[in-house]
Amino acid sequence: MPDRRRDAKPNETTRRALLGGTLLGTTGLLLGGTAAATTSPPSTRALSIAGTDSWGARPPRSEPVVLARPARKIIVHHTATPNSTDYSRAHAFELARSIQDYHMDHNGWIDTGQHFTLSRGGHLTEGRHHSLAAFDSGGNHVVSAHTSGQNRLAVGIENEGTYNSVAFPGTQYDKLVELCVALCDSYGIESYEIYGHRDFNATGCPGDRLYALLGQLRADVAASVGGDPTGVSWPLLRPGDEGERVRTLQHLLNEHGATLSIDGIYGPATETAVSDFQRSTGAIVDGLAGTQTWNQAVRDRENGDSGPAVRAVQHRLGTTVDGIFGPVTESAVRNFQDGRGLRVDGVVDARTWDELLG
Ligand SMILES: [Zn+2]
């Protein structure tokens, strides 16, 4: 089921317009700025991200796909390369070239896997071609190769270094916060949609030390962009469980191609479907529905969508279950969000899914 353009929604337009208003005021105050100077989005220019043309990137093997919709989340990685003490821009460029070579020549990918790379010296480089332009547009997302199951939805940031036991440098952290703030502003991403790679795939990435910082990162980003920085937490379901949560899980698995009867019973068929789904998304395959399974299974749903995930939403809200997200469902979602103290936008995102699960 294709996702829909969220940037076209009235609430997103409003949010961006408000953001533009803030920039207008600031720029006007500081620079006595012109209208032209105030139309720039929060931006790559302010962050000094070096584009692929400046660090000597090879052309991609084929043209990266650019989706006409914004990214929905941010996923943080570490490169698992040595913790270099060369903090120069030249080293950051060398790193960008070596990663691209590895991804193209060893992994066989068309281009660098991630959208952005952040060196230990705090230098940012564009990874996959067109990522900068997509970022500045606020409405486009470049299909990437950094997290199985999420490459059409999430911006990937590779942080140079290995952070299993080594602390994440302050310079690098400060720049990571800046980048995430700009991405959240540009795409309308909530700070709670900032994740680590291990939240989705069977990997230790981004290392225990960097992963442990993600709560702080969400809070520091929220301090700039607003909203609730509390990370989404999912229930752990297992074989033998019964009830509404299992029913929701079954709908979501069907959304991804399973053909389960919606009986609310976590029996052998559901366990097999969970394992198959985990295998297909690069998650840990254990047949239990925990963090990785939910993070991979939920999809933002809003007016105009249809399918099994919409059925799950409708069932939880007590509206007519027809699998079509129309005005009645949207109204019910807005009422639910209002009652739970969530952002009231009618979009069932990760936070709203989390609340629906109860
Ligand atoms: Zn990773």
Coordinates of C-alpha atoms and ligand atoms in Angstrom, one line a residue:
M1 CA 0.0 0.0 0.0
P2 CA 1.6 3.2 -1.1
D3 CA 2.1 5.9 1.5
R4 CA 0.5 9.2 0.9
R5 CA 2.0 12.7 0.6
R6 CA 1.9 14.0 4.1
D7 CA 3.2 17.4 3.1
A8 CA 0.0 18.1 1.2
K9 CA -2.0 17.9 4.3
P10 CA -3.4 21.1 5.7
N11 CA -1.9 20.5 9.1
E12 CA 1.6 20.1 7.6
T13 CA 1.2 23.1 5.5
T14 CA 0.2 25.0 8.5
R15 CA 3.2 23.8 10.5
R16 CA 5.6 24.7 7.7
A17 CA 4.0 28.1 7.3
L18 CA 4.4 28.7 11.0
L19 CA 8.0 27.6 10.7
G20 CA 8.5 30.0 7.8
G21 CA 7.0 32.7 9.9
T22 CA 9.5 32.1 12.6
L23 CA 12.4 32.3 10.2
L24 CA 10.9 35.4 8.6
G25 CA 10.9 37.1 11.9
T26 CA 14.3 36.1 12.9
T27 CA 15.9 36.9 9.5
G28 CA 14.1 40.2 9.3
L29 CA 15.3 41.1 12.8
L30 CA 18.9 40.1 12.2
L31 CA 19.4 41.0 8.6
G32 CA 16.7 43.4 7.8
G33 CA 16.1 40.6 5.3
T34 CA 14.3 40.6 2.0
A35 CA 11.5 38.3 1.1
A36 CA 13.8 36.2 -1.0
A37 CA 16.1 35.6 2.0
T38 CA 13.2 34.4 4.1
T39 CA 11.9 31.7 1.9
S40 CA 14.8 29.2 2.5
P41 CA 13.8 26.2 4.6
P42 CA 15.9 25.4 7.7
S43 CA 18.7 24.2 5.8
T44 CA 21.6 22.3 4.5
R45 CA 23.3 25.6 3.9
A46 CA 23.3 26.5 7.6
L47 CA 24.6 23.1 8.4
S48 CA 27.4 23.3 5.7
I49 CA 26.7 19.8 4.4
A50 CA 29.2 19.0 1.6
G51 CA 27.4 17.7 -1.4
T52 CA 28.5 14.7 -3.5
D53 CA 30.0 17.1 -6.0
S54 CA 32.3 18.6 -3.4
W55 CA 33.9 15.4 -1.9
G56 CA 34.6 13.7 -5.2
A57 CA 31.7 11.1 -5.3
R58 CA 31.5 8.7 -8.2
P59 CA 28.4 8.8 -10.2
P60 CA 25.7 6.4 -9.0
R61 CA 25.5 3.1 -10.9
S62 CA 21.9 4.0 -11.7
E63 CA 19.7 7.0 -10.8
P64 CA 18.5 6.9 -7.2
V65 CA 14.7 6.9 -6.9
V66 CA 13.2 10.1 -5.4
L67 CA 9.8 9.7 -3.8
A68 CA 7.4 12.6 -3.9
R69 CA 6.7 12.4 -0.2
P70 CA 8.6 13.4 2.9
A71 CA 10.7 11.1 5.1
R72 CA 8.7 9.9 8.1
K73 CA 11.5 9.1 10.6
I74 CA 15.3 9.3 11.2
I75 CA 17.5 6.3 11.9
V76 CA 20.9 6.7 13.5
H77 CA 23.9 4.5 12.7
H78 CA 27.6 4.2 13.5
T79 CA 30.0 3.3 10.7
A80 CA 31.8 0.7 12.8
T81 CA 35.1 2.1 11.4
P82 CA 38.0 3.1 13.6
N83 CA 37.6 6.0 16.0
S84 CA 39.9 8.3 14.1
T85 CA 41.5 11.3 15.7
D86 CA 41.8 13.1 12.4
Y87 CA 39.1 15.7 12.7
S88 CA 39.7 17.5 9.5
R89 CA 37.3 18.1 6.6
A90 CA 39.8 16.3 4.3
H91 CA 39.4 13.2 6.4
A92 CA 35.6 13.5 6.3
F93 CA 35.8 13.6 2.5
E94 CA 38.1 10.6 2.4
L95 CA 35.6 8.7 4.7
A96 CA 32.7 9.6 2.3
R97 CA 34.7 8.2 -0.6
S98 CA 35.7 5.1 1.1
I99 CA 32.1 4.4 2.3
Q100 CA 30.8 4.9 -1.2
D101 CA 33.4 2.6 -2.7
Y102 CA 32.6 -0.1 -0.1
H103 CA 28.8 0.2 -0.7
M104 CA 29.2 0.1 -4.5
D105 CA 32.1 -2.4 -4.9
H106 CA 31.6 -4.7 -1.9
N107 CA 27.8 -4.5 -1.3
G108 CA 26.9 -4.1 -5.0
W109 CA 24.6 -1.1 -4.3
I110 CA 24.0 1.7 -6.8
D111 CA 25.5 4.4 -4.5
T112 CA 26.2 5.2 -0.9
G113 CA 23.6 3.6 1.3
Q114 CA 22.8 6.4 3.8
H115 CA 21.7 9.9 3.1
F116 CA 24.2 11.7 5.4
T117 CA 27.5 11.0 7.0
L118 CA 28.8 12.8 10.1
S119 CA 32.5 12.6 10.8
R120 CA 34.1 12.5 14.3
G121 CA 35.3 16.0 13.6
G122 CA 31.7 17.2 13.1
H123 CA 31.8 17.5 9.3
L124 CA 28.7 16.5 7.4
T125 CA 28.7 15.0 3.9
E126 CA 25.9 14.0 1.6
G127 CA 25.7 10.3 1.1
R128 CA 23.4 9.1 -1.6
H129 CA 23.0 11.5 -4.5
H130 CA 20.0 13.9 -4.4
S131 CA 19.7 13.6 -0.6
L132 CA 20.5 17.3 -0.1
A133 CA 18.0 18.5 -2.7
A134 CA 15.3 16.2 -1.1
F135 CA 16.1 17.5 2.3
D136 CA 15.8 21.1 1.2
S137 CA 12.5 20.4 -0.6
G138 CA 11.0 19.1 2.6
G139 CA 8.7 17.0 0.4
N140 CA 10.9 14.4 -1.3
H141 CA 12.6 11.3 0.0
V142 CA 15.5 9.4 -1.7
V143 CA 15.1 5.7 -1.5
S144 CA 18.2 4.4 0.2
A145 CA 20.0 1.3 1.6
H146 CA 20.7 1.7 5.3
T147 CA 17.9 -0.1 7.2
S148 CA 16.1 -3.2 5.8
G149 CA 12.3 -2.5 5.7
Q150 CA 12.7 1.2 6.2
N151 CA 14.5 2.5 3.2
R152 CA 11.5 4.1 1.6
L153 CA 10.5 5.8 4.9
A154 CA 13.5 6.9 6.9
V155 CA 16.5 9.2 6.6
G156 CA 19.7 7.4 7.5
I157 CA 22.6 9.1 9.3
E158 CA 25.9 7.3 9.5
N159 CA 28.1 8.5 12.4
E160 CA 31.8 7.8 12.0
G161 CA 33.2 5.6 14.6
T162 CA 32.5 2.5 16.7
Y163 CA 30.5 3.2 19.9
N164 CA 30.1 -0.1 21.6
S165 CA 32.2 1.0 24.5
V166 CA 33.7 4.3 23.4
A167 CA 31.9 7.5 24.3
F168 CA 30.3 9.5 21.4
P169 CA 32.3 12.8 21.0
G170 CA 30.6 16.1 22.0
T171 CA 31.4 17.8 18.7
Q172 CA 29.8 15.0 16.8
Y173 CA 26.8 14.9 19.1
D174 CA 26.2 18.6 18.8
K175 CA 26.2 18.4 15.0
L176 CA 23.9 15.3 15.1
V177 CA 21.4 17.3 17.1
E178 CA 21.6 20.2 14.6
L179 CA 21.1 17.8 11.7
C180 CA 18.1 16.1 13.3
V181 CA 16.5 19.4 14.2
A182 CA 16.8 20.6 10.6
L183 CA 15.5 17.3 9.3
C184 CA 12.5 17.3 11.7
D185 CA 11.7 20.9 10.7
S186 CA 12.0 20.3 7.0
Y187 CA 10.0 17.0 6.9
G188 CA 7.7 17.6 9.8
I189 CA 9.1 14.6 11.7
E190 CA 8.4 14.4 15.4
S191 CA 11.4 13.9 17.7
Y192 CA 10.0 10.5 18.9
E193 CA 10.5 9.3 15.4
I194 CA 14.3 9.3 15.9
Y195 CA 15.5 5.7 16.2
G196 CA 18.6 3.6 16.2
H197 CA 19.3 0.9 13.6
R198 CA 18.9 -1.8 16.2
D199 CA 15.3 -0.8 16.7
F200 CA 14.5 -2.4 13.3
N201 CA 17.2 -4.9 12.3
A202 CA 19.3 -7.7 13.9
T203 CA 22.3 -5.6 14.5
G204 CA 24.3 -3.9 17.3
C205 CA 24.4 -0.7 15.4
P206 CA 24.7 2.2 16.5
G207 CA 26.7 0.6 19.4
D208 CA 25.6 0.6 23.1
R209 CA 27.0 4.0 23.9
L210 CA 25.5 5.9 21.0
Y211 CA 22.2 4.0 21.3
A212 CA 22.0 5.0 25.0
L213 CA 22.2 8.6 23.9
L214 CA 19.1 8.5 21.7
G215 CA 16.7 9.5 24.5
Q216 CA 18.9 12.6 25.2
L217 CA 19.0 13.2 21.4
R218 CA 15.2 13.2 21.1
A219 CA 14.9 15.5 24.1
D220 CA 17.5 17.9 22.7
V221 CA 15.8 17.9 19.3
A222 CA 12.4 18.5 20.9
A223 CA 13.8 21.5 22.8
S224 CA 14.1 23.1 19.4
V225 CA 11.2 21.7 17.4
G226 CA 8.7 21.1 20.2
G227 CA 6.5 18.1 20.8
D228 CA 6.9 15.1 23.1
P229 CA 10.4 13.4 22.9
T230 CA 9.4 10.2 24.7
G231 CA 10.3 7.3 22.5
V232 CA 7.6 4.9 21.5
S233 CA 7.4 1.7 23.5
W234 CA 5.7 -1.4 22.2
P235 CA 4.2 -4.4 24.0
L236 CA 5.8 -7.8 23.8
L237 CA 3.4 -10.4 22.5
R238 CA 4.1 -14.1 22.3
P239 CA 2.5 -17.4 21.3
G240 CA -0.5 -18.1 23.6
D241 CA -1.5 -14.5 24.0
E242 CA -5.0 -13.5 23.0
G243 CA -7.0 -10.3 22.7
E244 CA -7.2 -7.0 20.9
R245 CA -3.4 -6.4 20.7
V246 CA -3.1 -9.7 18.9
R247 CA -5.9 -8.8 16.6
T248 CA -4.1 -5.5 15.7
L249 CA -0.9 -7.4 15.1
Q250 CA -2.7 -9.8 12.7
H251 CA -4.2 -6.9 10.7
L252 CA -0.7 -5.4 10.4
L253 CA 0.9 -8.6 9.3
N254 CA -1.9 -8.9 6.7
E255 CA -1.0 -5.4 5.6
H256 CA 2.5 -6.8 4.8
G257 CA 1.2 -9.8 2.9
A258 CA 0.2 -12.4 5.4
T259 CA -3.3 -14.0 5.1
L260 CA -4.2 -14.5 8.7
S261 CA -7.7 -15.0 10.1
I262 CA -8.4 -12.1 12.5
D263 CA -9.2 -14.1 15.6
G264 CA -7.1 -12.4 18.2
I265 CA -5.3 -15.6 19.0
Y266 CA -1.5 -15.8 18.8
G267 CA -1.4 -19.4 17.6
P268 CA 1.0 -21.3 15.3
A269 CA -0.2 -19.4 12.1
T270 CA 0.5 -16.0 13.7
E271 CA 3.8 -17.2 15.1
T272 CA 4.9 -18.3 11.6
A273 CA 3.6 -15.1 10.0
V274 CA 5.7 -13.1 12.6
S275 CA 8.8 -15.1 11.9
D276 CA 8.3 -14.7 8.1
F277 CA 7.8 -11.0 8.5
Q278 CA 10.9 -10.7 10.7
R279 CA 13.0 -12.6 8.2
S280 CA 11.8 -10.4 5.3
T281 CA 12.6 -7.2 7.2
G282 CA 16.0 -8.2 8.6
A283 CA 14.8 -8.3 12.1
I284 CA 15.8 -10.8 14.8
V285 CA 13.8 -14.0 13.9
D286 CA 12.2 -15.3 17.2
G287 CA 8.5 -15.4 16.5
L288 CA 7.8 -12.9 19.3
A289 CA 6.2 -9.6 18.5
G290 CA 8.4 -7.0 20.2
T291 CA 10.1 -3.6 19.4
Q292 CA 11.6 -4.6 16.0
T293 CA 8.4 -6.3 14.8
W294 CA 6.1 -3.4 15.7
N295 CA 8.5 -0.7 14.4
Q296 CA 8.6 -2.6 11.1
A297 CA 4.9 -3.4 10.9
V298 CA 3.2 -0.1 11.7
R299 CA 2.7 2.4 8.9
D300 CA 1.4 5.9 9.1
R301 CA -2.2 5.8 8.0
E302 CA -4.4 8.8 7.2
N303 CA -7.4 9.9 5.2
G304 CA -7.4 8.3 1.7
D305 CA -5.6 5.1 2.8
S306 CA -7.2 1.7 2.8
G307 CA -6.3 -1.9 3.7
P308 CA -5.8 -4.1 6.7
A309 CA -4.0 -1.6 8.8
V310 CA -6.9 0.8 8.4
R311 CA -9.2 -2.1 9.6
A312 CA -7.0 -2.4 12.7
V313 CA -7.4 1.4 13.4
Q314 CA -11.2 1.3 12.8
H315 CA -11.6 -1.8 15.1
R316 CA -9.7 -0.1 17.9
L317 CA -11.7 3.1 17.5
G318 CA -15.1 1.3 17.3
T319 CA -16.0 2.8 14.0
T320 CA -17.3 0.9 11.0
V321 CA -14.7 -1.6 9.9
D322 CA -14.5 -1.3 6.1
G323 CA -10.8 -0.8 5.6
I324 CA -11.3 2.6 4.0
F325 CA -9.9 5.7 5.9
G326 CA -12.4 8.4 5.1
P327 CA -13.8 11.4 7.0
V328 CA -15.5 9.4 9.7
T329 CA -12.4 7.5 10.5
E330 CA -10.3 10.7 10.5
S331 CA -12.8 12.3 12.9
A332 CA -12.6 9.3 15.2
V333 CA -8.8 9.4 15.1
R334 CA -8.8 13.2 15.9
N335 CA -11.1 12.6 18.8
F336 CA -8.9 9.8 20.1
Q337 CA -5.7 11.9 19.7
D338 CA -7.4 14.8 21.6
G339 CA -8.5 12.5 24.4
R340 CA -5.0 11.1 24.8
G341 CA -3.1 14.4 24.7
L342 CA -1.5 13.6 21.3
R343 CA -0.9 16.0 18.4
V344 CA -4.3 16.2 16.8
D345 CA -3.7 15.8 13.1
G346 CA -5.8 12.7 12.1
V347 CA -2.7 10.8 11.1
V348 CA -2.1 7.5 12.8
D349 CA 1.7 7.6 13.3
A350 CA 3.8 5.5 15.6
R351 CA 2.7 7.4 18.7
T352 CA -1.0 7.0 17.9
W353 CA -0.5 3.3 17.0
D354 CA 1.2 3.0 20.4
E355 CA -1.8 4.6 22.2
L356 CA -4.2 2.5 20.1
L357 CA -2.6 -0.6 21.4
G358 CA -3.2 0.6 24.9
Ligands
ZN1 ZN 23.4 0.7 11.0

